[in-house]
Structure formats: C-alpha cells, structure tokens
Amino acid sequence: MNDSSSSTPSSTPRAQRLPSLSQPFKALVLGSTGTLGSAFVQALQDCEGCSQVVTVSRTSHAGFALESEESIAQAAAEEKSKGPYSIIVDATGALTIDGKGPEKRLTALNAAQLARAFEINAIGRALILKHFIELLPRQGRCLFAVLSARVGSLSDNKLGGWYGYRASKAAGNMLLQTAAVESHRTRPDAVFVAMQPGTVPSKLSAPFQSGHTTVSATDAVAGLLKAINELEARPQAWFIDYQGGLIDW
Ligand SMILES: NC(=O)c1ccc[n+]([C@@H]2O[C@H](COP(=O)([O-])OP(=O)(O)OC[C@H]3O[C@@H](n4cnc5c(N)ncnc54)[C@H](OP(=O)(O)O)[C@@H]3O)[C@@H](O)[C@H]2O)c1
C-alpha cells in the first residue's frame, strides 16, 4: 500500500457529521484526485467519528484505471484488509474523453466515442461495484454513494444533446440500481445512492459552466453527506441532489 492512499483525520475541528453510521467508522473514496473526490476526502477527514479515509485513484494506485477490471480488483484486494468501510464513495467519471467533448447532435455520434463514454461512466462503475461492495460491512448500516449526474435522468431530459454522457450516466444508474436490489438480500442495511452535485467548477465541468449557477465542491459535498445520512436502506437505490431533493430516474 502506498502511504498517500490512506490518511487519518487531523485534530482540526470536525465540521461534518454522519451520525447514522456507527462510530467510529472508516471511509474509502475512489477518484480521490478529482475535484469532487478530493472534497469528499477532505469532508470525511473532517467528519466526526471517521477514523480513517482510504483513497483510490490513478495517483495512489499505479495502473488503476476504469478500463481495467484487473486494476480495479487489485485495488479492492489491496484495501480490503483496512476495512470494512461504512461509506464508500465513487467519484470517478468523465465528460470530455480522449480530447472529445459531448456530442450536440445525432450527426456528431461515432461508435468509438460512445463506447469510451460507456467504458468509463458505466462499465467502470459496474466493475467498481463488483469488487468494492465486498469492502462494506456485512452487518449494520453502510453507504455506497456514487457521483452520477442529473443529465443521466431519462425523465429530466428536456434539452437533449450530450448523448454519450447522458446515456452512460443513465446506464451507470441502472447498474447501481441492479446492484442495490441484489445486495439488499445480503446487506439489508446498506444504502445505495446516485448523487447529483450541482454544477461544480472542476476540470470536467470547466468548458461547460457558462450560464450555469455553480456551487463549490465543499458546499456540494457537505450537502450530499447531509442528504445521504438521512436515507433509509431499501431494496432500491436512491437518486438525490446536493440539496437533498429526490431526482426521478
Ligand atoms: N463537476 C460537475 O459539475 C459535475 C456535475 C454532475 C456530475 N458530476 C460527476 O461527478 C464526478 C466527479 O466529477 P469532477 O467534476 O470531480 O471531475 P474531475 O475533477 O475530472 O474528477 C474525475 C475523477 O475521475 C477519475 N477518472 C476519470 N477517468 C478515469 C479513468 N479512466 N480511470 C481512472 N480514473 C478516472 C479522475 O482521475 P485523474 O485525476 O487521474 O484524472 C478523477 O479522479 C463525475 O462522475 C462527474 O460526472 C460532476
């Protein structure tokens, strides 16, 4: 294990709380180098009762890539002994891929670009679920929270465009939902949740922010932690925004 992949919360005042989890608890964040991922790491380090935050990214784990099941399985195996983790956050994802931004119209679609969006935002997510669910506790309340996007909502799609990103986020949501149904049989107290953070200034959103009201990563993550703390375990996933509102799938 690389030292940079694990950190123990500092003694600074604890700004966050996740009182629904039994205390103390451990956390694991995938995509911890991203804007939202690093904000989750910081918030969890600042969280009352959180004894350790383990991070997984292309920086902390050499060879880790959403495109490689082997690397995902290896990262899960490496971090298993430090668990179980009462909260796992998957903050990975991409919008501009291989230098290509989202498609605005049907004529812009090409198979390779669509496949890459699915590879990262849906298949990568599924493989993370496959290998990291086992790092949740077998008994007791726990949270598996993933960064989705409102544009992945079928019913919310009034603007069109962004074909590959929208469709791959919707597919990622379905994979999460299906994993939630299955996992409820063995982990009835586990909560699965897809999260919409708002428009957060980041490498991912920078080219597309104009005209949108933005929210800082710190505020988005504080709102999401507060919202997911209140969710009940059920044999389905939830889809929520950072203000605690429910989003239709
Ligand atoms: N920012 C927003 O306004 C917004 C809005 C709605 C939803 N979201 C969602 O929130 C999540 C995080 O977004 P963000 O704004 O924090 O973006 P970001 O700063 O670009 O972070 C993305 C994270 O995903 C990782 N990643 C991307 N492709 C990968 C790959 N092939 N293999 C392994 N890791 C990979 C990145 O790793 P590296 O650091 O190594 O590149 C980084 O840790 C995404 O799922 C995004 O769709 C964001």
PDB file of C-alpha atoms and ligand atoms in Angstrom:
ATOM      1  CA  MET A   1       0.000   0.000   0.000  1.00  0.00           C
ATOM      2  CA  ASN A   2       1.190   3.466  -0.859  1.00  0.00           C
ATOM      3  CA  ASP A   3       1.209   5.849   2.121  1.00  0.00           C
ATOM      4  CA  SER A   4      -0.502   8.523   0.057  1.00  0.00           C
ATOM      5  CA  SER A   5      -3.542   6.282  -0.356  1.00  0.00           C
ATOM      6  CA  SER A   6      -4.514   6.396   3.292  1.00  0.00           C
ATOM      7  CA  SER A   7      -4.900   9.200   5.745  1.00  0.00           C
ATOM      8  CA  THR A   8      -6.062   9.589   9.273  1.00  0.00           C
ATOM      9  CA  PRO A   9      -8.208  12.617  10.062  1.00  0.00           C
ATOM     10  CA  SER A  10      -6.403  15.561  11.642  1.00  0.00           C
ATOM     11  CA  SER A  11      -7.278  17.063  15.009  1.00  0.00           C
ATOM     12  CA  THR A  12      -8.830  20.187  13.469  1.00  0.00           C
ATOM     13  CA  PRO A  13     -12.474  20.852  14.406  1.00  0.00           C
ATOM     14  CA  ARG A  14     -14.850  18.276  12.926  1.00  0.00           C
ATOM     15  CA  ALA A  15     -17.125  20.141  10.541  1.00  0.00           C
ATOM     16  CA  GLN A  16     -19.160  17.201   9.221  1.00  0.00           C
ATOM     17  CA  ARG A  17     -21.267  14.517  10.836  1.00  0.00           C
ATOM     18  CA  LEU A  18     -22.649  11.189   9.655  1.00  0.00           C
ATOM     19  CA  PRO A  19     -24.488  10.231  12.843  1.00  0.00           C
ATOM     20  CA  SER A  20     -26.453   7.447  11.123  1.00  0.00           C
ATOM     21  CA  LEU A  21     -23.267   5.342  10.878  1.00  0.00           C
ATOM     22  CA  SER A  22     -21.954   3.516  13.910  1.00  0.00           C
ATOM     23  CA  GLN A  23     -18.950   5.369  15.261  1.00  0.00           C
ATOM     24  CA  PRO A  24     -16.046   5.201  14.715  1.00  0.00           C
ATOM     25  CA  PHE A  25     -16.210   4.336  11.028  1.00  0.00           C
ATOM     26  CA  LYS A  26     -13.861   4.112   8.071  1.00  0.00           C
ATOM     27  CA  ALA A  27     -14.339   5.628   4.613  1.00  0.00           C
ATOM     28  CA  LEU A  28     -12.986   4.872   1.146  1.00  0.00           C
ATOM     29  CA  VAL A  29     -13.064   7.303  -1.798  1.00  0.00           C
ATOM     30  CA  LEU A  30     -12.430   6.288  -5.430  1.00  0.00           C
ATOM     31  CA  GLY A  31     -11.464   9.065  -7.839  1.00  0.00           C
ATOM     32  CA  SER A  32      -9.938  10.904  -4.896  1.00  0.00           C
ATOM     33  CA  THR A  33      -7.779  13.110  -7.148  1.00  0.00           C
ATOM     34  CA  GLY A  34     -10.807  14.737  -8.779  1.00  0.00           C
ATOM     35  CA  THR A  35     -12.412  17.966  -7.597  1.00  0.00           C
ATOM     36  CA  LEU A  36     -15.399  16.223  -6.013  1.00  0.00           C
ATOM     37  CA  GLY A  37     -13.387  13.198  -4.907  1.00  0.00           C
ATOM     38  CA  SER A  38     -10.847  15.332  -3.065  1.00  0.00           C
ATOM     39  CA  ALA A  39     -13.668  17.372  -1.485  1.00  0.00           C
ATOM     40  CA  PHE A  40     -15.185  14.088  -0.218  1.00  0.00           C
ATOM     41  CA  VAL A  41     -11.794  13.058   1.197  1.00  0.00           C
ATOM     42  CA  GLN A  42     -11.467  16.400   2.995  1.00  0.00           C
ATOM     43  CA  ALA A  43     -15.027  16.346   4.319  1.00  0.00           C
ATOM     44  CA  LEU A  44     -14.706  12.767   5.561  1.00  0.00           C
ATOM     45  CA  GLN A  45     -11.385  13.560   7.228  1.00  0.00           C
ATOM     46  CA  ASP A  46     -13.229  16.391   8.965  1.00  0.00           C
ATOM     47  CA  CYS A  47     -16.146  14.149   9.864  1.00  0.00           C
ATOM     48  CA  GLU A  48     -16.851  13.381  13.492  1.00  0.00           C
ATOM     49  CA  GLY A  49     -16.317   9.671  14.160  1.00  0.00           C
ATOM     50  CA  CYS A  50     -14.369   8.976  10.957  1.00  0.00           C
ATOM     51  CA  SER A  51     -11.187   7.165  11.967  1.00  0.00           C
ATOM     52  CA  GLN A  52      -9.627   6.690   8.522  1.00  0.00           C
ATOM     53  CA  VAL A  53     -10.114   7.747   4.912  1.00  0.00           C
ATOM     54  CA  VAL A  54      -8.569   5.455   2.306  1.00  0.00           C
ATOM     55  CA  THR A  55      -8.181   6.800  -1.219  1.00  0.00           C
ATOM     56  CA  VAL A  56      -8.047   5.022  -4.573  1.00  0.00           C
ATOM     57  CA  SER A  57      -7.019   6.780  -7.774  1.00  0.00           C
ATOM     58  CA  ARG A  58      -4.640   6.619 -10.704  1.00  0.00           C
ATOM     59  CA  THR A  59      -2.172   8.503  -8.475  1.00  0.00           C
ATOM     60  CA  SER A  60      -2.369   6.391  -5.318  1.00  0.00           C
ATOM     61  CA  HIS A  61      -2.558   3.017  -7.096  1.00  0.00           C
ATOM     62  CA  ALA A  62      -0.188   2.545 -10.031  1.00  0.00           C
ATOM     63  CA  GLY A  63      -2.035   1.110 -13.013  1.00  0.00           C
ATOM     64  CA  PHE A  64      -5.511   1.788 -11.595  1.00  0.00           C
ATOM     65  CA  ALA A  65      -7.872   2.525 -14.494  1.00  0.00           C
ATOM     66  CA  LEU A  66     -11.606   2.262 -15.016  1.00  0.00           C
ATOM     67  CA  GLU A  67     -10.802   0.489 -18.286  1.00  0.00           C
ATOM     68  CA  SER A  68      -9.042  -2.383 -16.477  1.00  0.00           C
ATOM     69  CA  GLU A  69     -11.019  -4.811 -14.325  1.00  0.00           C
ATOM     70  CA  GLU A  70      -7.746  -6.326 -13.151  1.00  0.00           C
ATOM     71  CA  SER A  71      -6.582  -2.977 -11.750  1.00  0.00           C
ATOM     72  CA  ILE A  72      -9.928  -2.389 -10.020  1.00  0.00           C
ATOM     73  CA  ALA A  73      -9.863  -5.880  -8.487  1.00  0.00           C
ATOM     74  CA  GLN A  74      -6.273  -5.345  -7.369  1.00  0.00           C
ATOM     75  CA  ALA A  75      -7.054  -2.008  -5.693  1.00  0.00           C
ATOM     76  CA  ALA A  76     -10.001  -3.600  -3.866  1.00  0.00           C
ATOM     77  CA  ALA A  77      -7.829  -6.527  -2.736  1.00  0.00           C
ATOM     78  CA  GLU A  78      -5.099  -4.134  -1.512  1.00  0.00           C
ATOM     79  CA  GLU A  79      -7.501  -2.039   0.559  1.00  0.00           C
ATOM     80  CA  LYS A  80      -9.735  -4.833   1.882  1.00  0.00           C
ATOM     81  CA  SER A  81      -7.680  -5.582   4.993  1.00  0.00           C
ATOM     82  CA  LYS A  82      -8.019  -1.974   6.228  1.00  0.00           C
ATOM     83  CA  GLY A  83     -11.809  -2.161   6.003  1.00  0.00           C
ATOM     84  CA  PRO A  84     -14.648  -2.686   6.335  1.00  0.00           C
ATOM     85  CA  TYR A  85     -15.664   0.784   5.196  1.00  0.00           C
ATOM     86  CA  SER A  86     -19.033   2.103   6.342  1.00  0.00           C
ATOM     87  CA  ILE A  87     -19.005   4.607   3.492  1.00  0.00           C
ATOM     88  CA  ILE A  88     -17.598   4.089   0.004  1.00  0.00           C
ATOM     89  CA  VAL A  89     -17.767   6.987  -2.467  1.00  0.00           C
ATOM     90  CA  ASP A  90     -17.156   6.510  -6.193  1.00  0.00           C
ATOM     91  CA  ALA A  91     -16.281   9.981  -7.512  1.00  0.00           C
ATOM     92  CA  THR A  92     -14.875   8.815 -10.835  1.00  0.00           C
ATOM     93  CA  GLY A  93     -16.281   9.805 -14.210  1.00  0.00           C
ATOM     94  CA  ALA A  94     -15.522  11.729 -17.379  1.00  0.00           C
ATOM     95  CA  LEU A  95     -17.285  14.069 -19.792  1.00  0.00           C
ATOM     96  CA  THR A  96     -14.520  15.026 -22.217  1.00  0.00           C
ATOM     97  CA  ILE A  97     -12.820  11.777 -23.215  1.00  0.00           C
ATOM     98  CA  ASP A  98      -9.688  11.445 -25.359  1.00  0.00           C
ATOM     99  CA  GLY A  99      -9.991  15.180 -26.051  1.00  0.00           C
ATOM    100  CA  LYS A 100     -13.536  14.853 -27.404  1.00  0.00           C
ATOM    101  CA  GLY A 101     -16.347  16.779 -25.715  1.00  0.00           C
ATOM    102  CA  PRO A 102     -20.018  15.816 -25.565  1.00  0.00           C
ATOM    103  CA  GLU A 103     -21.936  15.347 -28.834  1.00  0.00           C
ATOM    104  CA  LYS A 104     -24.583  18.021 -29.510  1.00  0.00           C
ATOM    105  CA  ARG A 105     -26.458  16.227 -32.298  1.00  0.00           C
ATOM    106  CA  LEU A 106     -27.019  12.787 -33.806  1.00  0.00           C
ATOM    107  CA  THR A 107     -24.772  13.540 -36.774  1.00  0.00           C
ATOM    108  CA  ALA A 108     -21.840  14.007 -34.355  1.00  0.00           C
ATOM    109  CA  LEU A 109     -22.118  10.473 -32.927  1.00  0.00           C
ATOM    110  CA  ASN A 110     -19.444   7.913 -33.548  1.00  0.00           C
ATOM    111  CA  ALA A 111     -19.294   4.401 -32.182  1.00  0.00           C
ATOM    112  CA  ALA A 112     -15.814   4.616 -30.680  1.00  0.00           C
ATOM    113  CA  GLN A 113     -16.575   7.791 -28.705  1.00  0.00           C
ATOM    114  CA  LEU A 114     -19.871   6.377 -27.424  1.00  0.00           C
ATOM    115  CA  ALA A 115     -18.136   3.158 -26.393  1.00  0.00           C
ATOM    116  CA  ARG A 116     -15.498   5.132 -24.454  1.00  0.00           C
ATOM    117  CA  ALA A 117     -18.190   7.036 -22.509  1.00  0.00           C
ATOM    118  CA  PHE A 118     -19.823   3.735 -21.559  1.00  0.00           C
ATOM    119  CA  GLU A 119     -16.454   2.177 -20.730  1.00  0.00           C
ATOM    120  CA  ILE A 120     -15.687   4.913 -18.195  1.00  0.00           C
ATOM    121  CA  ASN A 121     -19.059   6.022 -16.800  1.00  0.00           C
ATOM    122  CA  ALA A 122     -20.994   2.746 -16.856  1.00  0.00           C
ATOM    123  CA  ILE A 123     -18.737  -0.298 -17.165  1.00  0.00           C
ATOM    124  CA  GLY A 124     -16.065   1.177 -14.892  1.00  0.00           C
ATOM    125  CA  ARG A 125     -18.767   1.935 -12.337  1.00  0.00           C
ATOM    126  CA  ALA A 126     -20.147  -1.612 -12.582  1.00  0.00           C
ATOM    127  CA  LEU A 127     -16.710  -3.127 -12.032  1.00  0.00           C
ATOM    128  CA  ILE A 128     -16.125  -0.873  -9.028  1.00  0.00           C
ATOM    129  CA  LEU A 129     -19.431  -2.091  -7.594  1.00  0.00           C
ATOM    130  CA  LYS A 130     -18.482  -5.699  -8.343  1.00  0.00           C
ATOM    131  CA  HIS A 131     -15.163  -5.500  -6.493  1.00  0.00           C
ATOM    132  CA  PHE A 132     -15.780  -2.901  -3.771  1.00  0.00           C
ATOM    133  CA  ILE A 133     -19.192  -3.950  -2.411  1.00  0.00           C
ATOM    134  CA  GLU A 134     -17.337  -6.694  -0.565  1.00  0.00           C
ATOM    135  CA  LEU A 135     -15.459  -3.983   1.363  1.00  0.00           C
ATOM    136  CA  LEU A 136     -18.706  -2.826   3.023  1.00  0.00           C
ATOM    137  CA  PRO A 137     -19.527  -4.353   6.418  1.00  0.00           C
ATOM    138  CA  ARG A 138     -21.727  -7.462   6.248  1.00  0.00           C
ATOM    139  CA  GLN A 139     -23.910  -6.171   9.069  1.00  0.00           C
ATOM    140  CA  GLY A 140     -25.072  -2.730  10.085  1.00  0.00           C
ATOM    141  CA  ARG A 141     -25.803   0.474   8.216  1.00  0.00           C
ATOM    142  CA  CYS A 142     -23.397   1.456   5.435  1.00  0.00           C
ATOM    143  CA  LEU A 143     -23.423   3.722   2.387  1.00  0.00           C
ATOM    144  CA  PHE A 144     -22.286   3.140  -1.203  1.00  0.00           C
ATOM    145  CA  ALA A 145     -22.526   6.558  -2.852  1.00  0.00           C
ATOM    146  CA  VAL A 146     -21.636   7.307  -6.473  1.00  0.00           C
ATOM    147  CA  LEU A 147     -21.367  10.550  -8.414  1.00  0.00           C
ATOM    148  CA  SER A 148     -23.974  10.425 -11.140  1.00  0.00           C
ATOM    149  CA  ALA A 149     -25.448  13.498 -12.891  1.00  0.00           C
ATOM    150  CA  ARG A 150     -28.943  14.906 -13.349  1.00  0.00           C
ATOM    151  CA  VAL A 151     -28.427  14.669 -17.108  1.00  0.00           C
ATOM    152  CA  GLY A 152     -28.486  10.881 -16.618  1.00  0.00           C
ATOM    153  CA  SER A 153     -32.181  11.136 -15.677  1.00  0.00           C
ATOM    154  CA  LEU A 154     -34.399   9.937 -18.559  1.00  0.00           C
ATOM    155  CA  SER A 155     -37.385  11.917 -17.306  1.00  0.00           C
ATOM    156  CA  ASP A 156     -35.398  15.131 -16.799  1.00  0.00           C
ATOM    157  CA  ASN A 157     -34.063  15.241 -20.366  1.00  0.00           C
ATOM    158  CA  LYS A 158     -35.707  18.339 -21.851  1.00  0.00           C
ATOM    159  CA  LEU A 159     -32.642  19.875 -23.520  1.00  0.00           C
ATOM    160  CA  GLY A 160     -31.205  16.940 -25.480  1.00  0.00           C
ATOM    161  CA  GLY A 161     -27.556  16.772 -26.528  1.00  0.00           C
ATOM    162  CA  TRP A 162     -24.657  15.189 -24.647  1.00  0.00           C
ATOM    163  CA  TYR A 163     -25.665  11.768 -25.986  1.00  0.00           C
ATOM    164  CA  GLY A 164     -22.805   9.644 -24.727  1.00  0.00           C
ATOM    165  CA  TYR A 165     -22.507  11.280 -21.305  1.00  0.00           C
ATOM    166  CA  ARG A 166     -26.266  11.199 -20.680  1.00  0.00           C
ATOM    167  CA  ALA A 167     -26.645   7.606 -21.831  1.00  0.00           C
ATOM    168  CA  SER A 168     -23.582   6.328 -19.981  1.00  0.00           C
ATOM    169  CA  LYS A 169     -24.704   8.051 -16.758  1.00  0.00           C
ATOM    170  CA  ALA A 170     -28.190   6.547 -17.167  1.00  0.00           C
ATOM    171  CA  ALA A 171     -26.597   3.134 -17.715  1.00  0.00           C
ATOM    172  CA  GLY A 172     -24.405   3.667 -14.649  1.00  0.00           C
ATOM    173  CA  ASN A 173     -27.566   4.437 -12.668  1.00  0.00           C
ATOM    174  CA  MET A 174     -29.231   1.219 -13.843  1.00  0.00           C
ATOM    175  CA  LEU A 175     -26.159  -0.817 -12.908  1.00  0.00           C
ATOM    176  CA  LEU A 176     -26.197   0.791  -9.442  1.00  0.00           C
ATOM    177  CA  GLN A 177     -29.926   0.137  -9.087  1.00  0.00           C
ATOM    178  CA  THR A 178     -29.498  -3.517 -10.027  1.00  0.00           C
ATOM    179  CA  ALA A 179     -26.586  -3.941  -7.614  1.00  0.00           C
ATOM    180  CA  ALA A 180     -28.737  -2.377  -4.878  1.00  0.00           C
ATOM    181  CA  VAL A 181     -31.532  -4.888  -5.472  1.00  0.00           C
ATOM    182  CA  GLU A 182     -29.115  -7.825  -5.314  1.00  0.00           C
ATOM    183  CA  SER A 183     -27.110  -6.528  -2.353  1.00  0.00           C
ATOM    184  CA  HIS A 184     -30.216  -5.922  -0.263  1.00  0.00           C
ATOM    185  CA  ARG A 185     -30.536  -9.705   0.112  1.00  0.00           C
ATOM    186  CA  THR A 186     -27.187  -9.995   1.891  1.00  0.00           C
ATOM    187  CA  ARG A 187     -26.715  -6.467   3.247  1.00  0.00           C
ATOM    188  CA  PRO A 188     -30.222  -5.255   4.151  1.00  0.00           C
ATOM    189  CA  ASP A 189     -28.873  -2.162   5.927  1.00  0.00           C
ATOM    190  CA  ALA A 190     -26.771  -0.939   3.003  1.00  0.00           C
ATOM    191  CA  VAL A 191     -27.856   2.270   1.252  1.00  0.00           C
ATOM    192  CA  PHE A 192     -27.009   2.753  -2.437  1.00  0.00           C
ATOM    193  CA  VAL A 193     -27.259   6.260  -3.811  1.00  0.00           C
ATOM    194  CA  ALA A 194     -26.565   8.086  -7.070  1.00  0.00           C
ATOM    195  CA  MET A 195     -25.683  11.732  -6.416  1.00  0.00           C
ATOM    196  CA  GLN A 196     -26.040  14.933  -8.450  1.00  0.00           C
ATOM    197  CA  PRO A 197     -23.611  17.500  -7.043  1.00  0.00           C
ATOM    198  CA  GLY A 198     -24.859  20.613  -8.876  1.00  0.00           C
ATOM    199  CA  THR A 199     -22.583  22.377 -11.333  1.00  0.00           C
ATOM    200  CA  VAL A 200     -19.258  22.312  -9.514  1.00  0.00           C
ATOM    201  CA  PRO A 201     -16.262  24.116 -11.046  1.00  0.00           C
ATOM    202  CA  SER A 202     -13.825  21.336 -11.979  1.00  0.00           C
ATOM    203  CA  LYS A 203     -11.647  20.044 -14.803  1.00  0.00           C
ATOM    204  CA  LEU A 204     -14.692  18.104 -16.023  1.00  0.00           C
ATOM    205  CA  SER A 205     -17.193  20.967 -15.974  1.00  0.00           C
ATOM    206  CA  ALA A 206     -14.901  23.919 -16.846  1.00  0.00           C
ATOM    207  CA  PRO A 207     -15.669  24.047 -20.589  1.00  0.00           C
ATOM    208  CA  PHE A 208     -19.449  23.866 -19.981  1.00  0.00           C
ATOM    209  CA  GLN A 209     -20.113  26.052 -16.939  1.00  0.00           C
ATOM    210  CA  SER A 210     -21.087  29.257 -18.698  1.00  0.00           C
ATOM    211  CA  GLY A 211     -24.685  30.260 -17.939  1.00  0.00           C
ATOM    212  CA  HIS A 212     -24.946  27.815 -15.023  1.00  0.00           C
ATOM    213  CA  THR A 213     -25.169  28.713 -11.363  1.00  0.00           C
ATOM    214  CA  THR A 214     -22.238  26.979  -9.715  1.00  0.00           C
ATOM    215  CA  VAL A 215     -21.738  25.529  -6.256  1.00  0.00           C
ATOM    216  CA  SER A 216     -18.341  24.940  -4.664  1.00  0.00           C
ATOM    217  CA  ALA A 217     -17.185  21.352  -4.255  1.00  0.00           C
ATOM    218  CA  THR A 218     -17.051  21.880  -0.485  1.00  0.00           C
ATOM    219  CA  ASP A 219     -20.693  23.030  -0.316  1.00  0.00           C
ATOM    220  CA  ALA A 220     -21.870  20.329  -2.735  1.00  0.00           C
ATOM    221  CA  VAL A 221     -20.196  17.583  -0.696  1.00  0.00           C
ATOM    222  CA  ALA A 222     -21.463  18.985   2.627  1.00  0.00           C
ATOM    223  CA  GLY A 223     -24.999  18.938   1.205  1.00  0.00           C
ATOM    224  CA  LEU A 224     -24.615  15.432  -0.211  1.00  0.00           C
ATOM    225  CA  LEU A 225     -23.247  13.997   3.064  1.00  0.00           C
ATOM    226  CA  LYS A 226     -26.127  15.565   4.988  1.00  0.00           C
ATOM    227  CA  ALA A 227     -28.638  14.159   2.482  1.00  0.00           C
ATOM    228  CA  ILE A 228     -27.250  10.624   2.309  1.00  0.00           C
ATOM    229  CA  ASN A 229     -27.013  10.433   6.097  1.00  0.00           C
ATOM    230  CA  GLU A 230     -30.817  10.640   6.162  1.00  0.00           C
ATOM    231  CA  LEU A 231     -31.586   7.979   3.526  1.00  0.00           C
ATOM    232  CA  GLU A 232     -33.192   4.729   4.618  1.00  0.00           C
ATOM    233  CA  ALA A 233     -31.928   1.338   3.488  1.00  0.00           C
ATOM    234  CA  ARG A 234     -34.296  -0.199   0.906  1.00  0.00           C
ATOM    235  CA  PRO A 235     -34.079  -2.778  -1.875  1.00  0.00           C
ATOM    236  CA  GLN A 236     -33.505   0.020  -4.409  1.00  0.00           C
ATOM    237  CA  ALA A 237     -31.011   2.800  -4.927  1.00  0.00           C
ATOM    238  CA  TRP A 238     -31.779   6.486  -4.381  1.00  0.00           C
ATOM    239  CA  PHE A 239     -31.094   9.367  -6.821  1.00  0.00           C
ATOM    240  CA  ILE A 240     -30.635  12.672  -4.996  1.00  0.00           C
ATOM    241  CA  ASP A 241     -29.168  16.140  -5.432  1.00  0.00           C
ATOM    242  CA  TYR A 242     -26.898  18.074  -3.082  1.00  0.00           C
ATOM    243  CA  GLN A 243     -29.861  19.935  -1.605  1.00  0.00           C
ATOM    244  CA  GLY A 244     -31.461  16.659  -0.551  1.00  0.00           C
ATOM    245  CA  GLY A 245     -34.096  16.609  -3.324  1.00  0.00           C
ATOM    246  CA  LEU A 246     -35.104  13.339  -4.975  1.00  0.00           C
ATOM    247  CA  ILE A 247     -34.449  13.081  -8.734  1.00  0.00           C
ATOM    248  CA  ASP A 248     -36.673  10.934 -10.933  1.00  0.00           C
ATOM    249  CA  TRP A 249     -34.654   8.220 -12.710  1.00  0.00           C
TER     250      TRP A 249
HETATM  251  N1  LIG B   1     -18.337  18.920 -11.740  1.00  0.00           N
HETATM  252  C1  LIG B   1     -19.651  18.907 -12.021  1.00  0.00           C
HETATM  253  O1  LIG B   1     -20.276  19.975 -12.250  1.00  0.00           O
HETATM  254  C2  LIG B   1     -20.410  17.614 -12.065  1.00  0.00           C
HETATM  255  C3  LIG B   1     -21.805  17.667 -12.261  1.00  0.00           C
HETATM  256  C4  LIG B   1     -22.528  16.471 -12.296  1.00  0.00           C
HETATM  257  C5  LIG B   1     -21.887  15.276 -12.097  1.00  0.00           C
HETATM  258  N2  LIG B   1     -20.525  15.245 -11.894  1.00  0.00           N
HETATM  259  C6  LIG B   1     -19.885  13.933 -11.727  1.00  0.00           C
HETATM  260  O2  LIG B   1     -19.054  13.943 -10.599  1.00  0.00           O
HETATM  261  C7  LIG B   1     -17.943  13.052 -10.788  1.00  0.00           C
HETATM  262  C8  LIG B   1     -16.638  13.784 -10.478  1.00  0.00           C
HETATM  263  O3  LIG B   1     -16.535  14.914 -11.313  1.00  0.00           O
HETATM  264  P1  LIG B   1     -15.450  16.072 -11.077  1.00  0.00           P
HETATM  265  O4  LIG B   1     -16.115  17.330 -11.510  1.00  0.00           O
HETATM  266  O5  LIG B   1     -14.856  15.973  -9.718  1.00  0.00           O
HETATM  267  O6  LIG B   1     -14.391  15.686 -12.215  1.00  0.00           O
HETATM  268  P2  LIG B   1     -12.812  15.540 -12.157  1.00  0.00           P
HETATM  269  O7  LIG B   1     -12.215  16.570 -11.286  1.00  0.00           O
HETATM  270  O8  LIG B   1     -12.391  15.463 -13.589  1.00  0.00           O
HETATM  271  O9  LIG B   1     -12.614  14.094 -11.457  1.00  0.00           O
HETATM  272  C9  LIG B   1     -12.839  12.888 -12.147  1.00  0.00           C
HETATM  273  C10 LIG B   1     -12.175  11.752 -11.405  1.00  0.00           C
HETATM  274  O10 LIG B   1     -12.362  10.553 -12.180  1.00  0.00           O
HETATM  275  C11 LIG B   1     -11.086   9.959 -12.408  1.00  0.00           C
HETATM  276  N3  LIG B   1     -11.055   9.281 -13.695  1.00  0.00           N
HETATM  277  C12 LIG B   1     -11.513   9.730 -14.890  1.00  0.00           C
HETATM  278  N4  LIG B   1     -11.278   8.831 -15.859  1.00  0.00           N
HETATM  279  C13 LIG B   1     -10.654   7.780 -15.250  1.00  0.00           C
HETATM  280  C14 LIG B   1     -10.161   6.544 -15.721  1.00  0.00           C
HETATM  281  N5  LIG B   1     -10.267   6.195 -16.999  1.00  0.00           N
HETATM  282  N6  LIG B   1      -9.584   5.701 -14.830  1.00  0.00           N
HETATM  283  C15 LIG B   1      -9.483   6.044 -13.526  1.00  0.00           C
HETATM  284  N7  LIG B   1      -9.924   7.212 -13.016  1.00  0.00           N
HETATM  285  C16 LIG B   1     -10.513   8.076 -13.876  1.00  0.00           C
HETATM  286  C17 LIG B   1     -10.118  11.132 -12.413  1.00  0.00           C
HETATM  287  O11 LIG B   1      -8.800  10.653 -12.224  1.00  0.00           O
HETATM  288  P3  LIG B   1      -7.500  11.570 -12.610  1.00  0.00           P
HETATM  289  O12 LIG B   1      -7.439  12.649 -11.556  1.00  0.00           O
HETATM  290  O13 LIG B   1      -6.378  10.596 -12.547  1.00  0.00           O
HETATM  291  O14 LIG B   1      -7.767  12.113 -13.995  1.00  0.00           O
HETATM  292  C18 LIG B   1     -10.659  11.928 -11.237  1.00  0.00           C
HETATM  293  O15 LIG B   1     -10.251  11.355 -10.016  1.00  0.00           O
HETATM  294  C19 LIG B   1     -18.062  12.542 -12.231  1.00  0.00           C
HETATM  295  O16 LIG B   1     -18.704  11.285 -12.225  1.00  0.00           O
HETATM  296  C20 LIG B   1     -18.979  13.572 -12.896  1.00  0.00           C
HETATM  297  O17 LIG B   1     -19.698  13.020 -13.983  1.00  0.00           O
HETATM  298  C21 LIG B   1     -19.780  16.389 -11.874  1.00  0.00           C
END
